[in-house]
Short mmCIF file of C-alpha atoms in Angstrom, two decimals:
data_model
loop_
_atom_site.label_atom_id
_atom_site.label_comp_id
_atom_site.label_asym_id
_atom_site.label_seq_id
_atom_site.Cartn_x
_atom_site.Cartn_y
_atom_site.Cartn_z
CA UNK A 27 0.00 0.00 0.00
CA UNK A 28 2.83 2.42 0.85
CA UNK A 29 4.47 1.79 -2.52
CA UNK A 30 1.17 2.35 -4.34
CA UNK A 31 0.61 5.63 -2.52
CA UNK A 32 4.14 6.74 -3.35
CA UNK A 33 3.58 5.99 -7.03
CA UNK A 34 0.31 7.94 -7.01
CA UNK A 35 1.89 10.96 -5.36
CA UNK A 36 4.86 10.86 -7.68
CA UNK A 37 2.54 10.71 -10.67
CA UNK A 38 0.60 13.73 -9.47
CA UNK A 39 3.67 15.67 -8.42
CA UNK A 40 2.13 16.13 -4.96
CA UNK A 41 3.95 16.51 -1.82
CA UNK A 42 6.62 13.84 -2.35
CA UNK A 43 10.06 15.42 -2.55
CA UNK A 44 11.04 13.58 -5.67
CA UNK A 45 10.63 14.11 -9.40
CA UNK A 46 8.23 13.02 -12.11
CA UNK A 47 8.71 14.01 -15.70
CA UNK A 48 10.72 17.24 -15.50
CA UNK A 49 8.55 19.01 -12.95
CA UNK A 50 10.09 18.08 -9.60
CA UNK A 51 8.44 18.94 -6.30
CA UNK A 52 5.05 20.61 -6.51
CA UNK A 53 4.05 23.92 -4.94
CA UNK A 54 7.41 25.65 -5.40
CA UNK A 55 7.93 29.16 -6.74
CA UNK A 56 11.48 29.17 -8.19
CA UNK A 57 11.42 32.86 -9.13
CA UNK A 58 9.78 34.17 -5.95
CA UNK A 59 13.09 34.49 -4.08
CA UNK A 60 14.18 37.14 -6.58
CA UNK A 61 11.15 39.28 -5.75
CA UNK A 62 11.98 39.82 -2.09
CA UNK A 63 9.59 39.44 0.84
CA UNK A 64 7.10 42.18 -0.09
CA UNK A 65 3.78 41.66 1.64
CA UNK A 66 0.73 42.04 -0.59
CA UNK A 67 -2.06 43.99 1.15
CA UNK A 68 -4.16 44.68 -1.95
CA UNK A 69 -4.51 43.54 -5.52
CA UNK A 70 -1.40 44.31 -7.54
CA UNK A 71 0.41 43.20 -10.67
CA UNK A 72 2.15 39.87 -10.18
CA UNK A 73 5.69 39.41 -11.39
CA UNK A 74 6.33 36.93 -14.22
CA UNK A 75 6.55 33.42 -12.78
CA UNK A 76 5.22 34.47 -9.38
CA UNK A 77 2.45 31.82 -9.47
CA UNK A 78 3.87 29.23 -11.85
CA UNK A 79 0.89 26.82 -11.81
CA UNK A 80 -1.84 29.28 -12.84
CA UNK A 81 -3.27 28.92 -16.34
CA UNK A 82 -5.58 31.00 -18.52
CA UNK A 83 -8.39 29.01 -20.12
CA UNK A 84 -9.38 30.73 -23.35
CA UNK A 85 -12.13 30.38 -25.95
CA UNK A 86 -10.41 30.42 -29.32
CA UNK A 87 -13.70 30.07 -31.20
CA UNK A 88 -14.27 33.83 -30.97
CA UNK A 89 -12.20 36.38 -32.87
CA UNK A 90 -8.90 36.27 -31.08
CA UNK A 91 -8.48 34.25 -27.90
CA UNK A 92 -10.74 35.33 -25.06
CA UNK A 93 -9.86 34.62 -21.43
CA UNK A 94 -12.71 32.72 -19.80
CA UNK A 95 -11.39 31.30 -16.53
CA UNK A 96 -8.32 30.47 -14.54
CA UNK A 97 -7.08 27.05 -13.51
CA UNK A 98 -4.09 25.30 -11.98
CA UNK A 99 -1.65 22.81 -13.46
CA UNK A 100 -1.56 19.69 -11.25
CA UNK A 101 0.35 17.31 -13.56
CA UNK A 102 2.15 18.04 -16.82
CA UNK A 103 -1.04 17.13 -18.70
CA UNK A 104 -3.92 17.96 -16.31
CA UNK A 105 -5.48 21.21 -15.10
CA UNK A 106 -8.04 21.60 -12.31
CA UNK A 107 -10.60 24.39 -12.53
CA UNK A 108 -14.26 25.23 -11.82
CA UNK A 109 -17.15 23.38 -13.47
CA UNK A 110 -19.21 26.54 -13.96
CA UNK A 111 -16.65 27.81 -16.47
CA UNK A 112 -18.14 25.43 -19.03
CA UNK A 113 -21.86 26.10 -18.74
CA UNK A 114 -23.22 26.09 -22.30
CA UNK A 115 -19.67 25.78 -23.63
CA UNK A 116 -19.26 24.34 -27.10
CA UNK A 117 -16.35 23.38 -29.34
CA UNK A 118 -14.15 22.71 -26.30
CA UNK A 119 -11.52 21.16 -28.56
CA UNK A 120 -10.94 24.61 -30.07
CA UNK A 121 -10.35 26.21 -26.66
CA UNK A 122 -6.82 26.64 -25.48
CA UNK A 123 -4.91 26.71 -22.20
CA UNK A 124 -2.06 29.17 -21.72
CA UNK A 125 0.53 28.28 -19.09
CA UNK A 126 3.45 30.40 -17.89
CA UNK A 127 1.90 33.71 -18.95
CA UNK A 128 1.86 37.02 -17.13
CA UNK A 129 0.51 39.50 -19.71
CA UNK A 130 -2.13 37.79 -21.84
CA UNK A 131 -1.88 40.23 -24.74
CA UNK A 132 1.85 39.62 -25.09
CA UNK A 133 2.88 36.06 -24.31
CA UNK A 134 6.58 35.81 -23.61
CA UNK A 135 8.88 32.97 -24.70
CA UNK A 136 8.33 31.28 -21.34
CA UNK A 137 4.61 30.72 -22.06
CA UNK A 138 3.28 27.46 -23.49
CA UNK A 139 -0.08 26.88 -25.20
CA UNK A 140 -2.06 23.65 -25.34
CA UNK A 141 -5.47 22.56 -26.60
CA UNK A 142 -7.97 20.61 -24.54
CA UNK A 143 -8.21 16.88 -25.21
CA UNK A 144 -10.87 16.11 -22.57
CA UNK A 145 -13.12 18.01 -20.19
CA UNK A 146 -14.36 16.10 -17.14
CA UNK A 147 -16.96 17.98 -15.09
CA UNK A 148 -18.04 16.66 -11.69
CA UNK A 149 -21.01 14.41 -12.28
CA UNK A 150 -22.96 16.01 -9.42
CA UNK A 151 -22.25 19.64 -10.28
CA UNK A 152 -25.29 21.85 -9.72
CA UNK A 153 -25.26 25.30 -11.30
CA UNK A 154 -28.07 26.58 -9.07
CA UNK A 155 -26.57 25.62 -5.71
CA UNK A 156 -22.90 25.78 -6.76
CA UNK A 157 -22.38 22.28 -5.37
CA UNK A 158 -19.41 20.25 -6.64
CA UNK A 159 -18.03 23.14 -8.68
CA UNK A 160 -14.95 21.38 -10.00
CA UNK A 161 -13.67 20.06 -13.32
CA UNK A 162 -10.41 18.78 -14.76
CA UNK A 163 -8.96 19.29 -18.23
CA UNK A 164 -6.64 16.92 -20.03
CA UNK A 165 -4.26 18.78 -22.32
CA UNK A 166 -3.44 17.51 -25.77
CA UNK A 167 0.28 17.41 -24.94
CA UNK A 168 2.24 17.50 -21.67
CA UNK A 169 3.70 20.77 -20.45
CA UNK A 170 7.43 21.19 -20.01
CA UNK A 171 8.08 22.63 -16.56
CA UNK A 172 10.50 25.51 -16.05
CA UNK A 173 11.13 28.32 -13.59
CA UNK A 174 7.92 29.90 -14.93
CA UNK A 175 5.83 26.70 -14.99
CA UNK A 176 5.43 24.40 -11.98
CA UNK A 177 2.83 22.00 -10.60
CA UNK A 178 0.38 22.90 -7.84
CA UNK A 179 0.07 20.67 -4.75
CA UNK A 180 -3.41 19.34 -3.97
CA UNK A 181 -3.77 18.44 -0.26
CA UNK A 182 -5.21 15.18 1.02
CA UNK A 183 -7.18 14.93 4.28
CA UNK A 184 -4.03 14.91 6.42
CA UNK A 185 -3.38 18.64 5.89
CA UNK A 186 -5.01 20.97 8.41
CA UNK A 187 -6.00 23.66 5.95
CA UNK A 188 -7.65 25.83 8.60
CA UNK A 189 -4.25 26.31 10.28
CA UNK A 190 -2.60 27.84 7.20
CA UNK A 191 -2.06 31.59 7.58
CA UNK A 192 -0.32 32.89 4.46
CA UNK A 193 -2.76 32.64 1.56
CA UNK A 194 -3.02 34.27 -1.85
CA UNK A 195 -5.44 34.59 -4.74
CA UNK A 196 -4.45 35.35 -8.33
CA UNK A 197 -6.10 35.79 -11.69
CA UNK A 198 -6.82 37.89 -14.76
CA UNK A 199 -10.37 38.78 -13.72
CA UNK A 200 -12.09 42.12 -13.25
CA UNK A 201 -10.16 44.58 -11.09
CA UNK A 202 -13.26 46.56 -10.11
CA UNK A 203 -16.76 45.24 -9.51
CA UNK A 204 -18.35 48.16 -11.37
CA UNK A 205 -16.45 48.16 -14.65
CA UNK A 206 -16.11 44.40 -15.09
CA UNK A 207 -13.00 45.03 -17.19
CA UNK A 208 -10.59 42.11 -16.93
CA UNK A 209 -6.90 42.62 -16.31
CA UNK A 210 -4.35 41.94 -19.02
CA UNK A 211 -1.64 41.43 -16.39
CA UNK A 212 -1.94 38.72 -13.76
CA UNK A 213 -3.12 40.13 -10.43
CA UNK A 214 -2.32 38.82 -6.95
CA UNK A 215 -3.49 39.60 -3.43
CA UNK A 216 -3.06 38.21 0.05
CA UNK A 217 -6.20 36.97 1.79
CA UNK A 218 -7.20 35.26 5.02
CA UNK A 219 -9.13 32.04 5.32
CA UNK A 220 -12.44 32.77 7.05
CA UNK A 221 -14.13 30.22 9.28
CA UNK A 222 -16.96 28.60 7.33
CA UNK A 223 -19.36 28.85 10.29
CA UNK A 224 -18.83 32.62 10.35
CA UNK A 225 -19.15 32.80 6.56
CA UNK A 226 -22.46 30.93 6.84
CA UNK A 227 -23.89 33.13 9.59
CA UNK A 228 -26.99 35.28 9.25
CA UNK A 229 -25.11 38.51 8.51
CA UNK A 230 -22.92 36.82 5.90
CA UNK A 231 -24.07 34.07 3.50
CA UNK A 232 -27.02 32.75 5.53
CA UNK A 233 -26.31 29.04 5.17
CA UNK A 234 -25.45 29.03 1.45
CA UNK A 235 -21.91 27.72 2.01
CA UNK A 236 -21.53 23.96 1.58
CA UNK A 237 -19.24 21.68 3.56
CA UNK A 238 -16.94 21.37 0.53
CA UNK A 239 -16.42 25.16 0.32
CA UNK A 240 -13.84 27.54 1.75
CA UNK A 241 -14.26 31.28 2.33
CA UNK A 242 -11.34 33.67 1.93
CA UNK A 243 -10.91 37.43 1.96
CA UNK A 244 -11.67 40.05 4.62
CA UNK A 245 -14.73 40.94 6.66
CA UNK A 246 -14.64 44.51 5.35
CA UNK A 247 -14.36 43.36 1.73
CA UNK A 248 -12.00 45.48 -0.44
CA UNK A 249 -9.90 42.49 -1.61
CA UNK A 250 -11.58 39.68 -3.51
CA UNK A 251 -11.76 37.61 -6.65
CA UNK A 252 -14.21 38.73 -9.33
CA UNK A 253 -15.55 37.86 -12.79
CA UNK A 254 -12.86 36.17 -14.86
CA UNK A 255 -11.05 34.76 -11.83
CA UNK A 256 -13.30 31.69 -11.71
CA UNK A 257 -11.48 28.38 -11.46
CA UNK A 258 -8.26 30.09 -10.44
CA UNK A 259 -6.15 29.16 -7.43
CA UNK A 260 -6.45 29.95 -3.74
CA UNK A 261 -3.08 28.87 -2.37
CA UNK A 262 -1.63 28.83 1.13
CA UNK A 263 1.98 28.43 2.21
CA UNK A 264 2.81 25.32 4.19
CA UNK A 265 3.52 26.09 7.84
CA UNK A 266 6.68 23.99 7.86
CA UNK A 267 7.98 23.98 4.29
CA UNK A 268 8.78 26.52 1.61
CA UNK A 269 5.99 25.46 -0.76
CA UNK A 270 2.33 26.27 -1.32
CA UNK A 271 -0.84 24.17 -1.25
CA UNK A 272 -3.66 24.59 -3.76
CA UNK A 273 -6.49 24.62 -1.21
CA UNK A 274 -9.27 26.21 -3.26
CA UNK A 275 -10.69 27.02 -6.68
CA UNK A 276 -12.49 30.32 -7.19
CA UNK A 277 -16.17 29.38 -7.35
CA UNK A 278 -18.64 32.17 -6.57
CA UNK A 279 -19.55 35.13 -4.39
CA UNK A 280 -22.20 37.78 -4.01
CA UNK A 281 -20.79 40.71 -5.92
CA UNK A 282 -17.09 41.47 -5.61
CA UNK A 283 -15.22 42.80 -2.58
CA UNK A 284 -18.37 43.46 -0.53
CA UNK A 285 -18.28 43.53 3.26
CA UNK A 286 -19.15 40.15 4.82
CA UNK A 287 -19.47 38.66 1.32
CA UNK A 288 -16.01 37.13 0.76
CA UNK A 289 -15.04 34.88 -2.11
CA UNK A 290 -16.30 31.30 -1.95
CA UNK A 291 -13.95 28.54 -3.11
CA UNK A 292 -14.24 24.85 -3.91
CA UNK A 293 -12.08 22.90 -1.46
CA UNK A 294 -9.61 20.80 -3.44
CA UNK A 295 -8.91 18.75 -0.31
CA UNK A 296 -12.52 17.60 -0.25
CA UNK A 297 -12.27 16.46 -3.89
CA UNK A 298 -8.80 14.88 -3.63
CA UNK A 299 -10.12 11.35 -4.27
CA UNK A 300 -12.37 12.54 -7.08
CA UNK A 301 -9.38 14.10 -8.82
CA UNK A 302 -7.41 10.86 -8.51
CA UNK A 303 -10.26 8.92 -10.10
CA UNK A 304 -10.54 11.32 -13.05
CA UNK A 305 -6.81 11.05 -13.68
CA UNK A 306 -7.06 7.26 -13.65
CA UNK A 307 -4.99 6.92 -10.49
CA UNK A 308 -7.70 5.46 -8.27
CA UNK A 309 -10.66 3.17 -8.89
CA UNK A 310 -14.09 4.80 -8.82
CA UNK A 311 -15.94 4.36 -5.53
CA UNK A 312 -17.05 7.04 -3.12
CA UNK A 313 -15.21 9.75 -5.05
CA UNK A 314 -18.43 11.44 -6.12
CA UNK A 315 -19.67 13.13 -2.95
#
C-alpha cells in the first residue's frame, strides 16, 4: 500500500520530494526568491513566474483568444478548474490553455499553449446551488516545466488547511466590480481564510456555504476575486515547508469585494479522491460526494 501511494503521489507531483517528468516537487515558486519578501495587502500586478501553476483558459472560437477562466496545473497534462466555467460551452476542442503567462496580450517565450483533449466535469455539479463546482482538463500534450511553470500541490485529508495563515489569490479577472474590465496582467493579493461557520452566519451568507467550500478574503471586503477569476487558485503556504498548497478554486460570491461577502472557493482537499479517479490513479468508488 505504501508503494502504491508513493507511485500515485509521484505521478501527481504532490507533496513527495522527488521528481516526475521534468517538474520536480510541486508547490514551489522558483522565481519568488528574486522578488523579495514584499507583503501584498491589496490587488497588484504579479511578477512573471510568481504563481507558476496558474493557467488561462481561453475560448479560441471567438475572434482572437478570449480569457474565460483560470485554472491550476496539477500534472504536466492535467489542469483543475471550476465546473461553472463550461456552462453552455461548445467546441471545447478549439479552446486553449495558456501556461506560464503574465501578460495575456503579449505572451513571452516562457509561455506554453495547449489545446484541450478532454473536459471532465463533476457528475454532481449543480449550477443553481454551486455544489461540486470542479472540473479537470486533459491537455493535448504535456507541459514542459520551467522556472515559470510548476505544478500545484493538492492536499489530502491529512493537511489541516484551517491552520494555514499565508494565503493568496491570483487571476486575470475584473479589477473593479463596477467596470467588469478584466486585467491583461496577472493580479495577486493576500487573503485570510475565514471560518466557514462565520461565513455561513446570518449577517454573511445565511447558510449558502456547503461543507466542501472555503471562504477567503476580509470581513470589510476590499480584496476579492471577481468575474474572470473563476477556477483560479487559492493557495496557502505550508507552515513547515517553503511550498504552497492549492487549497481552493475560485467558485462564486455575491458581488465582488463586498463587506461580509467574501469569495467562496471549492475545497480541493474535499475532492482529492475525485481528482485521482478522473486522472485514472484510483478506482471509482465514493469519489463522487
